PDB file of C-alpha atoms in Angstrom:
ATOM      1  CA  MET A1372       0.151   0.236   0.163  1.00  0.00           C
ATOM      2  CA  ASP A1373       1.051   3.591  -0.724  1.00  0.00           C
ATOM      3  CA  GLN A1374       0.662   5.530   2.308  1.00  0.00           C
ATOM      4  CA  LEU A1375       2.183   8.915   0.866  1.00  0.00           C
ATOM      5  CA  SER A1376      -0.351   9.258  -1.679  1.00  0.00           C
ATOM      6  CA  ASN A1377      -3.960   8.931   0.687  1.00  0.00           C
ATOM      7  CA  GLY A1378      -4.849  12.197   0.605  1.00  0.00           C
ATOM      8  CA  ASN A1379      -2.843  13.826  -1.539  1.00  0.00           C
ATOM      9  CA  GLY A1380      -3.047  13.848  -5.336  1.00  0.00           C
ATOM     10  CA  ARG A1381       0.284  15.205  -6.474  1.00  0.00           C
ATOM     11  CA  PHE A1382       1.794  11.441  -5.989  1.00  0.00           C
ATOM     12  CA  SER A1383      -1.246   9.827  -8.235  1.00  0.00           C
ATOM     13  CA  ILE A1384      -0.547  12.235 -10.807  1.00  0.00           C
ATOM     14  CA  MET A1385       3.205  11.667 -10.462  1.00  0.00           C
ATOM     15  CA  ARG A1386       2.768   8.389 -10.117  1.00  0.00           C
ATOM     16  CA  LYS A1387       0.546   8.373 -13.886  1.00  0.00           C
ATOM     17  CA  VAL A1388       3.268  10.350 -15.184  1.00  0.00           C
ATOM     18  CA  ARG A1389       5.962   7.713 -14.530  1.00  0.00           C
ATOM     19  CA  ASN A1390       3.664   5.185 -15.727  1.00  0.00           C
ATOM     20  CA  ALA A1391       3.438   6.778 -19.198  1.00  0.00           C
ATOM     21  CA  ALA A1392       6.643   7.707 -19.282  1.00  0.00           C
ATOM     22  CA  THR A1393       7.444   3.961 -19.189  1.00  0.00           C
ATOM     23  CA  ALA A1394       4.928   3.121 -21.795  1.00  0.00           C
ATOM     24  CA  LEU A1395       6.522   5.630 -24.201  1.00  0.00           C
ATOM     25  CA  VAL A1396       9.797   3.652 -23.748  1.00  0.00           C
ATOM     26  CA  VAL A1397       8.383   0.278 -24.039  1.00  0.00           C
ATOM     27  CA  ALA A1398       6.677   1.682 -27.678  1.00  0.00           C
ATOM     28  CA  LEU A1399       9.689   3.461 -28.839  1.00  0.00           C
ATOM     29  CA  SER A1400      11.465   0.360 -28.244  1.00  0.00           C
ATOM     30  CA  VAL A1401       9.146  -2.044 -30.667  1.00  0.00           C
ATOM     31  CA  VAL A1402       9.476   0.864 -33.214  1.00  0.00           C
ATOM     32  CA  PHE A1403      13.169   1.294 -33.381  1.00  0.00           C
ATOM     33  CA  THR A1404      13.984  -2.272 -32.820  1.00  0.00           C
ATOM     34  CA  GLY A1405      11.434  -4.188 -34.091  1.00  0.00           C
ATOM     35  CA  ALA A1406      11.776  -6.101 -31.653  1.00  0.00           C
ATOM     36  CA  PRO A1407       8.397  -7.306 -29.152  1.00  0.00           C
ATOM     37  CA  ALA A1408       8.685  -5.622 -25.299  1.00  0.00           C
ATOM     38  CA  GLN A1409       7.514  -9.082 -24.746  1.00  0.00           C
ATOM     39  CA  ALA A1410      10.824 -10.437 -25.307  1.00  0.00           C
ATOM     40  CA  ALA A1411      12.808  -8.871 -23.435  1.00  0.00           C
ATOM     41  CA  ARG A1412      10.749 -10.192 -20.536  1.00  0.00           C
ATOM     42  CA  ASP A1413      11.381 -13.410 -21.415  1.00  0.00           C
ATOM     43  CA  ARG A1414      14.823 -14.762 -19.565  1.00  0.00           C
ATOM     44  CA  THR A1415      17.059 -17.774 -20.705  1.00  0.00           C
ATOM     45  CA  LEU A1416      20.353 -19.022 -18.936  1.00  0.00           C
ATOM     46  CA  ASP A1417      23.380 -20.802 -20.341  1.00  0.00           C
ATOM     47  CA  LEU A1418      25.038 -22.788 -17.759  1.00  0.00           C
ATOM     48  CA  PHE A1419      28.190 -24.805 -17.114  1.00  0.00           C
ATOM     49  CA  PHE A1420      29.282 -26.063 -13.647  1.00  0.00           C
ATOM     50  CA  THR A1421      33.027 -26.552 -13.674  1.00  0.00           C
ATOM     51  CA  HIS A1422      33.210 -28.787 -10.949  1.00  0.00           C
ATOM     52  CA  THR A1423      29.985 -31.264 -12.064  1.00  0.00           C
ATOM     53  CA  GLY A1424      30.532 -31.563 -15.960  1.00  0.00           C
ATOM     54  CA  GLU A1425      27.000 -30.693 -16.334  1.00  0.00           C
ATOM     55  CA  LYS A1426      25.355 -28.075 -18.527  1.00  0.00           C
ATOM     56  CA  LEU A1427      22.341 -26.236 -18.640  1.00  0.00           C
ATOM     57  CA  LYS A1428      20.401 -24.326 -21.208  1.00  0.00           C
ATOM     58  CA  ILE A1429      16.603 -23.202 -19.380  1.00  0.00           C
ATOM     59  CA  THR A1430      14.105 -20.260 -20.119  1.00  0.00           C
ATOM     60  CA  TYR A1431      13.734 -19.099 -16.050  1.00  0.00           C
ATOM     61  CA  LYS A1432      11.636 -15.984 -16.524  1.00  0.00           C
ATOM     62  CA  ARG A1433       8.264 -16.013 -18.823  1.00  0.00           C
ATOM     63  CA  ASN A1434       6.348 -12.722 -19.313  1.00  0.00           C
ATOM     64  CA  GLY A1435       8.432 -10.984 -16.804  1.00  0.00           C
ATOM     65  CA  ARG A1436       6.999 -13.789 -13.940  1.00  0.00           C
ATOM     66  CA  PHE A1437       9.935 -16.655 -12.632  1.00  0.00           C
ATOM     67  CA  ILE A1438       8.835 -20.088 -13.695  1.00  0.00           C
ATOM     68  CA  PRO A1439       8.945 -22.225 -10.708  1.00  0.00           C
ATOM     69  CA  SER A1440       9.536 -25.741 -12.092  1.00  0.00           C
ATOM     70  CA  ALA A1441      12.717 -24.045 -13.760  1.00  0.00           C
ATOM     71  CA  LEU A1442      13.638 -22.490 -10.415  1.00  0.00           C
ATOM     72  CA  THR A1443      13.106 -25.600  -8.595  1.00  0.00           C
ATOM     73  CA  GLU A1444      15.871 -27.569 -11.772  1.00  0.00           C
ATOM     74  CA  LEU A1445      18.205 -24.532 -11.407  1.00  0.00           C
ATOM     75  CA  ASN A1446      18.250 -25.232  -7.495  1.00  0.00           C
ATOM     76  CA  ARG A1447      19.759 -28.802  -8.321  1.00  0.00           C
ATOM     77  CA  PHE A1448      21.592 -27.118 -10.634  1.00  0.00           C
ATOM     78  CA  LEU A1449      23.516 -25.227  -8.886  1.00  0.00           C
ATOM     79  CA  ARG A1450      23.872 -27.548  -5.630  1.00  0.00           C
ATOM     80  CA  ASP A1451      26.448 -28.222  -3.496  1.00  0.00           C
ATOM     81  CA  TRP A1452      28.456 -30.788  -5.656  1.00  0.00           C
ATOM     82  CA  ARG A1453      30.918 -31.903  -2.781  1.00  0.00           C
ATOM     83  CA  ARG A1454      27.856 -33.561  -0.628  1.00  0.00           C
ATOM     84  CA  ASN A1455      25.037 -33.063  -3.686  1.00  0.00           C
ATOM     85  CA  GLU A1456      22.916 -31.251  -1.413  1.00  0.00           C
ATOM     86  CA  SER A1457      20.811 -28.381  -2.833  1.00  0.00           C
ATOM     87  CA  THR A1458      19.258 -25.148  -1.374  1.00  0.00           C
ATOM     88  CA  LYS A1459      16.531 -22.457  -3.042  1.00  0.00           C
ATOM     89  CA  ILE A1460      18.609 -20.173  -4.747  1.00  0.00           C
ATOM     90  CA  ASP A1461      17.981 -16.678  -4.522  1.00  0.00           C
ATOM     91  CA  PRO A1462      16.173 -16.012  -7.981  1.00  0.00           C
ATOM     92  CA  GLU A1463      17.446 -12.235  -7.552  1.00  0.00           C
ATOM     93  CA  LEU A1464      20.979 -13.565  -8.291  1.00  0.00           C
ATOM     94  CA  PHE A1465      19.724 -15.377 -11.770  1.00  0.00           C
ATOM     95  CA  ASP A1466      18.916 -11.774 -12.820  1.00  0.00           C
ATOM     96  CA  LEU A1467      21.902 -10.700 -12.050  1.00  0.00           C
ATOM     97  CA  LEU A1468      23.703 -13.891 -13.824  1.00  0.00           C
ATOM     98  CA  TRP A1469      21.193 -12.998 -17.170  1.00  0.00           C
ATOM     99  CA  GLN A1470      21.731  -9.161 -16.886  1.00  0.00           C
ATOM    100  CA  ILE A1471      26.020 -10.082 -16.936  1.00  0.00           C
ATOM    101  CA  GLN A1472      25.625 -12.868 -19.798  1.00  0.00           C
ATOM    102  CA  GLN A1473      23.559 -10.357 -21.826  1.00  0.00           C
ATOM    103  CA  SER A1474      25.901  -7.344 -21.411  1.00  0.00           C
ATOM    104  CA  VAL A1475      29.591  -8.833 -22.193  1.00  0.00           C
ATOM    105  CA  GLY A1476      28.884 -12.654 -22.970  1.00  0.00           C
ATOM    106  CA  ARG A1477      25.555 -12.551 -25.280  1.00  0.00           C
ATOM    107  CA  GLY A1478      25.757 -16.223 -27.029  1.00  0.00           C
ATOM    108  CA  LYS A1479      28.275 -17.162 -24.820  1.00  0.00           C
ATOM    109  CA  THR A1480      27.800 -20.096 -21.304  1.00  0.00           C
ATOM    110  CA  ILE A1481      28.268 -18.780 -18.221  1.00  0.00           C
ATOM    111  CA  HIS A1482      30.834 -21.569 -16.339  1.00  0.00           C
ATOM    112  CA  VAL A1483      29.601 -21.814 -12.685  1.00  0.00           C
ATOM    113  CA  VAL A1484      33.464 -22.753 -10.466  1.00  0.00           C
ATOM    114  CA  SER A1485      30.855 -22.634  -6.762  1.00  0.00           C
ATOM    115  CA  ALA A1486      27.174 -21.609  -5.682  1.00  0.00           C
ATOM    116  CA  TYR A1487      25.369 -23.038  -2.980  1.00  0.00           C
ATOM    117  CA  ARG A1488      28.047 -23.689  -0.154  1.00  0.00           C
ATOM    118  CA  SER A1489      26.388 -26.424   2.087  1.00  0.00           C
ATOM    119  CA  PRO A1490      26.711 -24.914   6.298  1.00  0.00           C
ATOM    120  CA  ALA A1491      29.211 -28.692   6.517  1.00  0.00           C
ATOM    121  CA  THR A1492      31.030 -27.751   3.454  1.00  0.00           C
ATOM    122  CA  ASN A1493      31.702 -23.831   4.525  1.00  0.00           C
ATOM    123  CA  ASN A1494      32.624 -25.086   7.929  1.00  0.00           C
ATOM    124  CA  MET A1495      35.038 -28.130   6.344  1.00  0.00           C
ATOM    125  CA  LEU A1496      36.655 -25.396   3.674  1.00  0.00           C
ATOM    126  CA  ARG A1497      36.857 -22.782   7.025  1.00  0.00           C
ATOM    127  CA  SER A1498      38.911 -25.450   8.807  1.00  0.00           C
ATOM    128  CA  ARG A1499      41.714 -25.295   5.479  1.00  0.00           C
ATOM    129  CA  SER A1500      41.756 -21.665   5.368  1.00  0.00           C
ATOM    130  CA  ARG A1501      41.207 -18.537   6.801  1.00  0.00           C
ATOM    131  CA  GLY A1502      39.941 -16.669   3.364  1.00  0.00           C
ATOM    132  CA  VAL A1503      36.523 -18.461   3.813  1.00  0.00           C
ATOM    133  CA  ALA A1504      34.034 -16.450   5.549  1.00  0.00           C
ATOM    134  CA  LYS A1505      32.491 -17.899   8.459  1.00  0.00           C
ATOM    135  CA  PHE A1506      28.844 -16.695   6.957  1.00  0.00           C
ATOM    136  CA  SER A1507      29.094 -17.313   3.374  1.00  0.00           C
ATOM    137  CA  GLN A1508      26.720 -15.519   0.956  1.00  0.00           C
ATOM    138  CA  HIS A1509      27.456 -18.898  -0.389  1.00  0.00           C
ATOM    139  CA  MET A1510      25.600 -20.405   2.380  1.00  0.00           C
ATOM    140  CA  ALA A1511      22.467 -18.259   1.778  1.00  0.00           C
ATOM    141  CA  GLY A1512      21.991 -19.044  -1.247  1.00  0.00           C
ATOM    142  CA  LYS A1513      22.854 -15.720  -2.829  1.00  0.00           C
ATOM    143  CA  ALA A1514      26.483 -16.042  -4.727  1.00  0.00           C
ATOM    144  CA  THR A1515      28.464 -17.375  -6.796  1.00  0.00           C
ATOM    145  CA  ASP A1516      31.571 -17.264  -9.072  1.00  0.00           C
ATOM    146  CA  PHE A1517      31.717 -17.960 -12.277  1.00  0.00           C
ATOM    147  CA  TYR A1518      33.938 -17.066 -15.702  1.00  0.00           C
ATOM    148  CA  ILE A1519      32.880 -16.445 -19.398  1.00  0.00           C
ATOM    149  CA  PRO A1520      35.474 -18.232 -21.896  1.00  0.00           C
ATOM    150  CA  GLY A1521      36.466 -15.547 -23.761  1.00  0.00           C
ATOM    151  CA  VAL A1522      35.676 -13.084 -21.841  1.00  0.00           C
ATOM    152  CA  SER A1523      38.043 -11.184 -19.641  1.00  0.00           C
ATOM    153  CA  THR A1524      37.441 -10.829 -15.712  1.00  0.00           C
ATOM    154  CA  ALA A1525      38.167  -7.390 -15.594  1.00  0.00           C
ATOM    155  CA  GLU A1526      35.344  -6.647 -18.525  1.00  0.00           C
ATOM    156  CA  ILE A1527      32.775  -9.018 -16.306  1.00  0.00           C
ATOM    157  CA  ARG A1528      33.783  -6.999 -13.279  1.00  0.00           C
ATOM    158  CA  LYS A1529      32.844  -3.883 -15.081  1.00  0.00           C
ATOM    159  CA  ALA A1530      29.907  -5.154 -16.199  1.00  0.00           C
ATOM    160  CA  ALA A1531      28.826  -6.667 -12.494  1.00  0.00           C
ATOM    161  CA  PHE A1532      30.368  -3.299 -10.865  1.00  0.00           C
ATOM    162  CA  LYS A1533      27.707  -1.029 -12.963  1.00  0.00           C
ATOM    163  CA  LEU A1534      24.630  -2.778 -11.761  1.00  0.00           C
ATOM    164  CA  GLN A1535      25.911  -1.799  -8.102  1.00  0.00           C
ATOM    165  CA  ILE A1536      23.631  -4.643  -7.078  1.00  0.00           C
ATOM    166  CA  GLY A1537      25.067  -6.880  -4.343  1.00  0.00           C
ATOM    167  CA  GLY A1538      28.628  -7.877  -3.803  1.00  0.00           C
ATOM    168  CA  VAL A1539      31.486  -8.178  -6.514  1.00  0.00           C
ATOM    169  CA  GLY A1540      34.679  -9.780  -6.207  1.00  0.00           C
ATOM    170  CA  TYR A1541      37.403  -9.987  -8.620  1.00  0.00           C
ATOM    171  CA  TYR A1542      40.073 -12.815  -8.569  1.00  0.00           C
ATOM    172  CA  PRO A1543      41.821 -12.105 -11.864  1.00  0.00           C
ATOM    173  CA  THR A1544      44.826 -14.113 -10.136  1.00  0.00           C
ATOM    174  CA  SER A1545      42.845 -17.446  -9.434  1.00  0.00           C
ATOM    175  CA  ARG A1546      44.227 -20.668 -10.474  1.00  0.00           C
ATOM    176  CA  THR A1547      41.291 -20.108 -12.788  1.00  0.00           C
ATOM    177  CA  PRO A1548      40.094 -16.366 -12.637  1.00  0.00           C
ATOM    178  CA  PHE A1549      36.538 -15.652 -11.840  1.00  0.00           C
ATOM    179  CA  VAL A1550      34.451 -13.338 -10.722  1.00  0.00           C
ATOM    180  CA  HIS A1551      32.493 -13.548  -7.876  1.00  0.00           C
ATOM    181  CA  LEU A1552      28.616 -11.982  -7.719  1.00  0.00           C
ATOM    182  CA  ASP A1553      25.925 -11.833  -4.723  1.00  0.00           C
ATOM    183  CA  THR A1554      22.573 -10.704  -3.569  1.00  0.00           C
ATOM    184  CA  GLY A1555      23.908  -8.821  -0.242  1.00  0.00           C
ATOM    185  CA  THR A1556      24.721  -5.457   0.364  1.00  0.00           C
ATOM    186  CA  VAL A1557      26.217  -3.376  -2.314  1.00  0.00           C
ATOM    187  CA  ARG A1558      30.362  -3.848  -1.803  1.00  0.00           C
ATOM    188  CA  SER A1559      33.496  -4.480  -4.021  1.00  0.00           C
ATOM    189  CA  TRP A1560      36.932  -5.959  -2.952  1.00  0.00           C
ATOM    190  CA  PRO A1561      39.470  -5.362  -3.785  1.00  0.00           C
ATOM    191  CA  ARG A1562      38.261  -1.673  -4.467  1.00  0.00           C
ATOM    192  CA  MET A1563      39.067  -0.368  -7.626  1.00  0.00           C
ATOM    193  CA  THR A1564      41.103   2.642  -8.253  1.00  0.00           C
ATOM    194  CA  ARG A1565      39.913   6.230  -9.625  1.00  0.00           C
ATOM    195  CA  SER A1566      40.699   5.234 -13.363  1.00  0.00           C
ATOM    196  CA  GLN A1567      38.841   2.393 -13.154  1.00  0.00           C
ATOM    197  CA  LEU A1568      35.680   3.554 -12.060  1.00  0.00           C
ATOM    198  CA  MET A1569      36.142   6.665 -14.127  1.00  0.00           C
ATOM    199  CA  ALA A1570      35.905   3.528 -17.335  1.00  0.00           C
ATOM    200  CA  VAL A1571      32.693   2.003 -15.443  1.00  0.00           C
ATOM    201  CA  PHE A1572      31.356   5.546 -15.036  1.00  0.00           C
ATOM    202  CA  PRO A1573      33.011   8.172 -17.749  1.00  0.00           C
ATOM    203  CA  ASP A1574      30.726  10.999 -17.572  1.00  0.00           C
ATOM    204  CA  GLY A1575      32.109  11.656 -14.062  1.00  0.00           C
ATOM    205  CA  LYS A1576      29.103  12.490 -12.314  1.00  0.00           C
ATOM    206  CA  THR A1577      28.193   9.073 -11.747  1.00  0.00           C
ATOM    207  CA  VAL A1578      31.002   7.516  -9.855  1.00  0.00           C
ATOM    208  CA  PRO A1579      29.665   6.450  -6.350  1.00  0.00           C
ATOM    209  CA  ARG A1580      31.680   5.951  -3.245  1.00  0.00           C
ATOM    210  CA  GLN A1581      32.760   2.578  -2.670  1.00  0.00           C
ATOM    211  CA  PRO A1582      30.604   0.749   0.260  1.00  0.00           C
ATOM    212  CA  ARG A1583      32.882  -0.869   2.631  1.00  0.00           C
ATOM    213  CA  PRO A1584      31.950  -4.287   3.856  1.00  0.00           C
ATOM    214  CA  ALA A1585      30.588  -3.207   7.583  1.00  0.00           C
ATOM    215  CA  GLY A1586      32.855  -4.227  10.508  1.00  0.00           C
ATOM    216  CA  GLU A1587      36.646  -4.216  10.079  1.00  0.00           C
ATOM    217  CA  ARG A1588      36.029  -8.552  11.034  1.00  0.00           C
ATOM    218  CA  GLN A1589      34.725  -8.064   7.651  1.00  0.00           C
ATOM    219  CA  ARG A1590      36.588  -6.070   5.722  1.00  0.00           C
ATOM    220  CA  GLN A1591      39.484  -8.268   6.917  1.00  0.00           C
ATOM    221  CA  GLU A1592      37.431 -11.058   5.719  1.00  0.00           C
ATOM    222  CA  HIS A1593      37.535  -9.750   1.934  1.00  0.00           C
ATOM    223  CA  HIS A1594      40.845  -8.304   1.960  1.00  0.00           C
ATOM    224  CA  ARG A1595      41.944 -12.180   3.037  1.00  0.00           C
ATOM    225  CA  LEU A1596      39.389 -13.635  -0.002  1.00  0.00           C
ATOM    226  CA  ALA A1597      41.593 -11.126  -2.471  1.00  0.00           C
ATOM    227  CA  ALA A1598      44.639 -13.012  -0.938  1.00  0.00           C
ATOM    228  CA  ARG A1599      43.470 -16.649  -0.557  1.00  0.00           C
ATOM    229  CA  SER A1600      40.895 -17.062  -2.767  1.00  0.00           C
ATOM    230  CA  ARG A1601      41.499 -21.138  -4.334  1.00  0.00           C
ATOM    231  CA  GLN A1602      38.656 -22.310  -1.727  1.00  0.00           C
ATOM    232  CA  ARG A1603      35.530 -19.959  -3.129  1.00  0.00           C
TER     233      ARG A1603
END
């Protein structure tokens, strides 16, 4: 319920204006691109899980709505491969991957290195390395590590950071370079330089202040992750 509109017609008018503007943009997209607006509401992911060797090309969203059976299949596909356990993956993560695939990996397959991580697996990895976060987003079904063959991890990081949604980790020196993406709070590691930020936001007006992970302990965990990324 929109409480701001109660008793105040100004907000109702503003909403109508926004809706009209949105309708105009959709109409123009059909006229100038020749592609139905409906096509943009159907989303398909092309995935390969490096540890299981499994492939999956699936339409998980149709007419702007998630397909329950597809989400179930994706949950299974992105399981903890060590223990063969799955969980409910945050659907927003699929949308983030789709946006990355559309922006820099169109026509290419996303290679998943890690997705869901069970508490038992996470504890096992933490016993071997301090670079594994105690409360990893992987355990919550909100994170994945991946790369796209033929696309540099720097380009993937740039596309992910530009979305300003969730966390973006960059591991270019790992045995298999990859990017971490999650639906948690907006943050990135390691921090981008000013020149790197300007490459993402060239007009110089939309360069955001890069938020640090909350708390000194969490900051230290992210530094350790950057230094010891093999377990990710």
